[in-house]
Amino acid sequence: MLAASVTVPATAADLVIAMPNWPSGQATANILKVGIAKKFGLDAEVKELGTLNAFVGFETGKVDIQPEVWRPNFEDVVRKYVTDKGVGQLTERSVPAWQGLCATPEAAATIKTVADLSDPEKTKILDTDGDGKGEMWIGAATWLSTGIERARAAGYGYGETLTLFEAEEEVAMAAVDAAVATGRPMVFYCYAPHHVFELHQIARLEEPPHDAAKWKIVPPSDPLWVSKSSASTAWEAAHFQIAYATAFGKKHPDIAKFLEKVDFSPEEVTKMSYALEVERQAPADYAKKWAEDNAARIDGWAKP
């Protein structure tokens, strides 16, 4: 007689790490999971979540760590959940970054500045569907930066001359690869650190330096924030850092200190992006190998 089957409930993870939907954030989330398991014996669930939902999770107690918070993109979110409500903390260390618009070599020969995007005679080279109007990728639908790019298109005026489209980064980078391979002009939203600059000769479009007076971005808590926003200068200098729930930091001060010591360089972040996006390594596999190769470094992060 067969023994009666018994259903054993799954054991809940000790903590939850929110994982962004871009390569470096995915790699970092998994590296933190491996490092925390190794040094503190806690099992983390890596859960794909956007940054806003991660901060909401800090408040509800459902999320403990977010590995890559971009600023100034999420400044309003940081102000609400860190400064005002105090439910989240940001590490002191950060990785310098930038974001803007880029062009493949064939596009850069004609389109050199953001002002050129408002010239239909120049942007017609970006037309891929034959409607006489060029197209430009501005980011994934779930990215806050994508809404800001729509506001910038409105502020600069090229929203009238270009069709702006949203797609997951993996799809867009495949389009960049194909455009470069076939000599087709393409302009797209870009950010660094990122592997695309390792793969191709990509040019960044020139634009006026950041001017806060011309940067009117409505808080994303407003359902109509994109249509109400406008910006007509370059992005402010960017950076990103790890965030964690205040309650988690109080419960696990040793892990909070560990997070404060994590010190990725822009070059390392670029390698993460390359490994996941180009070499197609799974984030968990990449993180395991990275942790093996950097065991002494992880030990240093965990020292009191």
Coordinates of C-alpha atoms in Angstrom, one line a residue:
M1 CA 0.0 0.0 0.0
L2 CA 1.3 3.4 -0.9
A3 CA 1.9 5.8 1.9
A4 CA -0.5 8.7 2.1
S5 CA 1.0 11.8 0.5
V6 CA 1.6 14.8 2.7
T7 CA 1.7 18.4 1.4
V8 CA 4.5 20.3 3.1
P9 CA 4.0 24.1 2.9
A10 CA 6.8 26.0 1.3
T11 CA 9.1 27.7 3.7
A12 CA 8.9 31.5 3.6
A13 CA 12.1 33.3 2.7
D14 CA 13.9 35.3 5.5
L15 CA 13.8 38.5 3.4
V16 CA 12.7 39.8 0.0
I17 CA 15.0 41.6 -2.5
A18 CA 13.2 43.6 -5.2
M19 CA 14.7 43.0 -8.6
P20 CA 14.4 45.7 -11.3
N21 CA 13.8 44.7 -14.9
W22 CA 17.2 45.9 -16.3
P23 CA 20.4 43.8 -16.4
S24 CA 22.6 45.4 -13.7
G25 CA 19.7 45.6 -11.2
Q26 CA 19.0 41.9 -11.8
A27 CA 22.6 41.0 -11.3
T28 CA 23.0 43.1 -8.2
A29 CA 19.8 41.7 -6.6
N30 CA 21.2 38.2 -7.0
I31 CA 24.7 39.0 -5.8
L32 CA 23.2 40.5 -2.6
K33 CA 21.1 37.3 -2.2
V34 CA 24.2 35.1 -2.5
G35 CA 26.3 37.4 -0.3
I36 CA 23.7 37.6 2.5
A37 CA 23.2 33.8 2.4
K38 CA 26.9 33.2 2.7
K39 CA 27.7 35.7 5.4
F40 CA 24.5 35.8 7.5
G41 CA 22.8 32.5 6.7
L42 CA 19.5 34.1 5.6
D43 CA 17.6 33.0 2.5
A44 CA 16.3 35.8 0.3
E45 CA 13.5 35.7 -2.2
V46 CA 14.4 37.7 -5.3
K47 CA 11.2 39.1 -6.6
E48 CA 10.8 41.2 -9.8
L49 CA 9.4 44.5 -8.7
G50 CA 9.6 48.1 -9.9
T51 CA 11.2 50.7 -7.8
L52 CA 8.0 52.4 -6.7
N53 CA 6.4 49.1 -5.7
A54 CA 9.6 48.3 -3.8
F55 CA 9.3 51.4 -1.7
V56 CA 5.6 50.7 -1.1
G57 CA 6.8 47.3 0.1
F58 CA 9.2 48.9 2.6
E59 CA 6.1 50.5 4.2
T60 CA 4.0 47.4 4.2
G61 CA 6.8 45.1 5.4
K62 CA 6.7 43.0 2.2
V63 CA 10.1 44.2 0.7
D64 CA 13.4 44.5 2.5
I65 CA 16.0 45.6 -0.2
Q66 CA 16.0 47.4 -3.5
P67 CA 19.5 47.1 -5.2
E68 CA 19.5 50.0 -7.6
V69 CA 17.6 53.2 -7.0
W70 CA 18.2 55.7 -9.8
R71 CA 18.3 59.4 -8.9
P72 CA 17.1 62.0 -9.9
N73 CA 14.5 59.7 -11.6
F74 CA 13.0 58.6 -8.3
E75 CA 13.6 61.7 -6.3
D76 CA 9.9 62.2 -5.5
V77 CA 9.6 58.6 -4.3
V78 CA 12.7 58.9 -2.2
R79 CA 11.4 62.1 -0.7
K80 CA 8.0 60.5 0.2
Y81 CA 9.3 57.2 1.6
V82 CA 12.7 58.1 3.0
T83 CA 12.6 61.7 3.9
D84 CA 8.9 62.1 4.9
K85 CA 7.7 58.7 6.0
G86 CA 11.1 57.3 7.1
V87 CA 10.2 53.8 6.0
G88 CA 13.3 53.4 3.8
Q89 CA 17.0 54.1 3.9
L90 CA 19.6 54.8 1.1
T91 CA 23.2 53.7 1.4
E92 CA 25.8 56.4 1.4
R93 CA 27.8 54.8 -1.5
S94 CA 26.4 55.3 -5.0
V95 CA 27.5 54.6 -8.6
P96 CA 27.9 57.6 -10.9
A97 CA 25.7 57.4 -14.0
W98 CA 24.2 59.5 -16.8
Q99 CA 21.2 59.3 -19.2
G100 CA 20.1 60.9 -22.3
L101 CA 19.7 60.2 -26.0
C102 CA 22.1 58.3 -28.3
A103 CA 22.6 57.6 -32.0
T104 CA 24.1 54.8 -34.0
P105 CA 27.0 56.0 -36.3
E106 CA 24.7 56.2 -39.3
A107 CA 22.2 58.4 -37.5
A108 CA 25.0 60.5 -35.8
A109 CA 26.2 61.6 -39.2
T110 CA 23.0 63.6 -39.7
I111 CA 21.5 64.0 -36.2
K112 CA 24.1 65.4 -33.8
T113 CA 21.9 67.5 -31.4
V114 CA 18.5 67.2 -29.7
A115 CA 17.5 70.2 -31.8
D116 CA 18.0 68.1 -34.9
L117 CA 15.2 65.8 -33.7
S118 CA 12.7 68.6 -34.4
D119 CA 13.7 68.8 -38.1
P120 CA 11.6 66.3 -40.1
E121 CA 14.0 66.5 -43.0
K122 CA 16.7 65.0 -40.7
T123 CA 14.5 62.6 -38.7
K124 CA 13.0 60.9 -41.8
I125 CA 16.1 58.8 -41.9
L126 CA 14.7 57.1 -38.7
D127 CA 11.6 56.0 -40.5
T128 CA 11.3 52.2 -40.5
D129 CA 7.6 51.7 -41.3
G130 CA 7.3 54.0 -44.3
D131 CA 4.9 56.5 -42.8
G132 CA 7.4 59.3 -43.4
K133 CA 7.9 59.8 -39.7
G134 CA 10.9 58.6 -37.7
E135 CA 10.7 56.4 -34.7
M136 CA 12.6 56.5 -31.4
W137 CA 12.7 54.1 -28.4
I138 CA 12.3 55.9 -25.1
G139 CA 12.4 53.1 -22.6
A140 CA 10.4 50.3 -21.1
A141 CA 6.7 51.0 -20.3
T142 CA 7.4 50.5 -16.5
W143 CA 10.4 52.8 -16.2
L144 CA 9.8 56.2 -14.6
S145 CA 12.5 57.6 -17.0
T146 CA 10.2 56.7 -20.0
G147 CA 7.5 59.1 -18.8
I148 CA 10.2 61.8 -18.3
E149 CA 11.4 61.1 -21.8
R150 CA 7.9 61.8 -23.1
A151 CA 7.9 65.0 -21.2
R152 CA 11.3 65.9 -22.7
A153 CA 9.9 65.2 -26.2
A154 CA 7.1 67.6 -25.4
G155 CA 9.4 70.2 -24.0
Y156 CA 11.9 70.1 -26.8
G157 CA 9.2 69.7 -29.5
Y158 CA 10.4 66.5 -31.2
G159 CA 7.3 64.7 -30.0
E160 CA 5.7 66.2 -33.1
T161 CA 8.3 64.9 -35.5
L162 CA 8.9 61.4 -34.1
T163 CA 6.9 58.4 -33.1
L164 CA 8.0 57.5 -29.6
F165 CA 7.7 53.8 -28.8
E166 CA 8.1 51.8 -25.6
A167 CA 9.5 48.3 -25.3
E168 CA 11.5 46.1 -23.0
E169 CA 15.2 46.9 -23.0
E170 CA 16.1 43.5 -24.4
V171 CA 13.9 44.2 -27.5
A172 CA 15.4 47.6 -27.9
M173 CA 19.0 46.5 -27.6
A174 CA 18.4 43.8 -30.2
A175 CA 17.1 46.6 -32.5
V176 CA 20.2 48.6 -31.9
D177 CA 22.4 45.6 -32.7
A178 CA 20.4 45.0 -35.9
A179 CA 20.6 48.7 -36.9
V180 CA 24.3 48.8 -36.5
A181 CA 24.8 45.5 -38.3
T182 CA 22.7 46.7 -41.3
G183 CA 23.8 50.4 -41.3
R184 CA 20.4 51.6 -40.5
P185 CA 20.2 55.0 -38.6
M186 CA 18.6 54.7 -35.1
V187 CA 18.2 57.1 -32.2
F188 CA 17.2 55.9 -28.7
Y189 CA 17.2 56.6 -25.0
C190 CA 20.4 55.5 -23.4
Y191 CA 22.1 55.4 -20.0
A192 CA 25.4 54.4 -18.6
P193 CA 27.0 52.3 -17.2
H194 CA 25.7 50.0 -19.9
H195 CA 27.2 47.4 -22.2
V196 CA 25.9 49.0 -25.5
F197 CA 29.0 51.3 -25.4
E198 CA 31.2 48.3 -25.3
L199 CA 29.6 46.7 -28.3
H200 CA 29.1 49.7 -30.6
Q201 CA 30.4 53.1 -31.5
I202 CA 27.4 55.0 -30.1
A203 CA 27.3 58.8 -30.0
R204 CA 25.4 60.8 -27.4
L205 CA 23.3 63.6 -28.7
E206 CA 24.3 67.1 -27.6
E207 CA 21.7 69.1 -25.6
P208 CA 21.6 72.2 -23.3
P209 CA 23.0 71.5 -19.8
H210 CA 20.5 70.7 -17.1
D211 CA 18.5 73.7 -16.0
A212 CA 16.1 73.2 -13.1
A213 CA 14.0 76.1 -14.2
K214 CA 13.2 74.3 -17.4
W215 CA 12.7 70.9 -15.8
K216 CA 9.1 70.7 -14.7
I217 CA 8.3 67.1 -13.7
V218 CA 5.1 66.5 -11.9
P219 CA 5.3 63.8 -9.1
P220 CA 4.3 60.4 -10.6
S221 CA 1.7 59.9 -7.9
D222 CA -0.5 62.1 -10.2
P223 CA -2.2 59.8 -12.8
L224 CA -1.7 62.6 -15.4
W225 CA 1.9 63.4 -14.5
V226 CA 3.4 62.7 -17.9
S227 CA 1.0 65.0 -19.8
K228 CA 1.4 67.7 -17.1
S229 CA 5.2 67.6 -17.2
S230 CA 7.7 69.3 -19.5
A231 CA 11.5 69.4 -19.7
S232 CA 13.7 71.1 -22.3
T233 CA 17.3 70.5 -21.0
A234 CA 19.6 67.6 -20.4
W235 CA 19.0 65.3 -17.4
E236 CA 20.6 66.2 -14.1
A237 CA 23.8 64.2 -13.3
A238 CA 22.6 60.8 -12.2
H239 CA 23.6 58.1 -9.7
F240 CA 22.1 55.0 -8.2
Q241 CA 22.4 53.3 -4.8
I242 CA 21.0 50.5 -2.7
A243 CA 17.9 51.1 -0.6
Y244 CA 16.5 49.0 2.3
A245 CA 13.6 49.1 4.6
T246 CA 14.2 51.0 7.8
A247 CA 12.5 48.2 9.8
F248 CA 14.8 45.7 8.2
G249 CA 17.8 47.7 9.0
K250 CA 16.8 47.9 12.7
K251 CA 16.1 44.1 12.8
H252 CA 19.3 43.3 11.0
P253 CA 21.9 46.1 11.6
D254 CA 24.7 43.8 10.6
I255 CA 23.2 43.4 7.1
A256 CA 22.5 47.1 6.9
K257 CA 26.2 47.7 7.5
F258 CA 27.0 45.1 4.8
L259 CA 24.8 46.9 2.3
E260 CA 26.6 50.2 3.2
K261 CA 29.9 48.7 2.1
V262 CA 28.8 47.3 -1.2
D263 CA 31.0 49.3 -3.7
F264 CA 30.4 48.4 -7.3
S265 CA 32.2 50.5 -9.9
P266 CA 30.7 51.7 -13.2
E267 CA 33.0 49.3 -15.0
E268 CA 31.7 46.4 -13.0
V269 CA 28.1 47.4 -13.6
T270 CA 28.9 47.5 -17.4
K271 CA 30.2 43.9 -17.1
M272 CA 27.0 42.8 -15.4
S273 CA 25.0 44.3 -18.2
Y274 CA 27.1 42.7 -20.8
A275 CA 27.0 39.2 -19.1
L276 CA 23.2 39.2 -18.8
E277 CA 22.2 41.0 -22.0
V278 CA 24.9 39.9 -24.5
E279 CA 26.2 36.6 -23.1
R280 CA 22.7 35.6 -22.0
Q281 CA 23.8 34.5 -18.5
A282 CA 21.0 33.9 -16.0
P283 CA 21.1 36.4 -13.2
A284 CA 21.3 33.7 -10.5
D285 CA 24.1 31.9 -12.3
Y286 CA 26.1 35.0 -12.9
A287 CA 25.7 36.0 -9.2
K288 CA 26.9 32.7 -8.0
K289 CA 30.1 32.8 -10.2
W290 CA 30.7 36.5 -9.2
A291 CA 30.5 35.6 -5.6
E292 CA 32.9 32.8 -6.0
D293 CA 35.4 35.0 -7.8
N294 CA 35.0 37.9 -5.3
A295 CA 34.7 35.9 -2.1
A296 CA 37.3 38.1 -0.3
R297 CA 35.5 41.2 -1.3
I298 CA 32.2 39.9 0.1
D299 CA 34.0 39.0 3.3
G300 CA 35.2 42.6 3.5
W301 CA 31.6 43.9 3.1
A302 CA 30.5 41.7 6.0
K303 CA 33.3 42.8 8.5
P304 CA 31.9 44.7 11.5

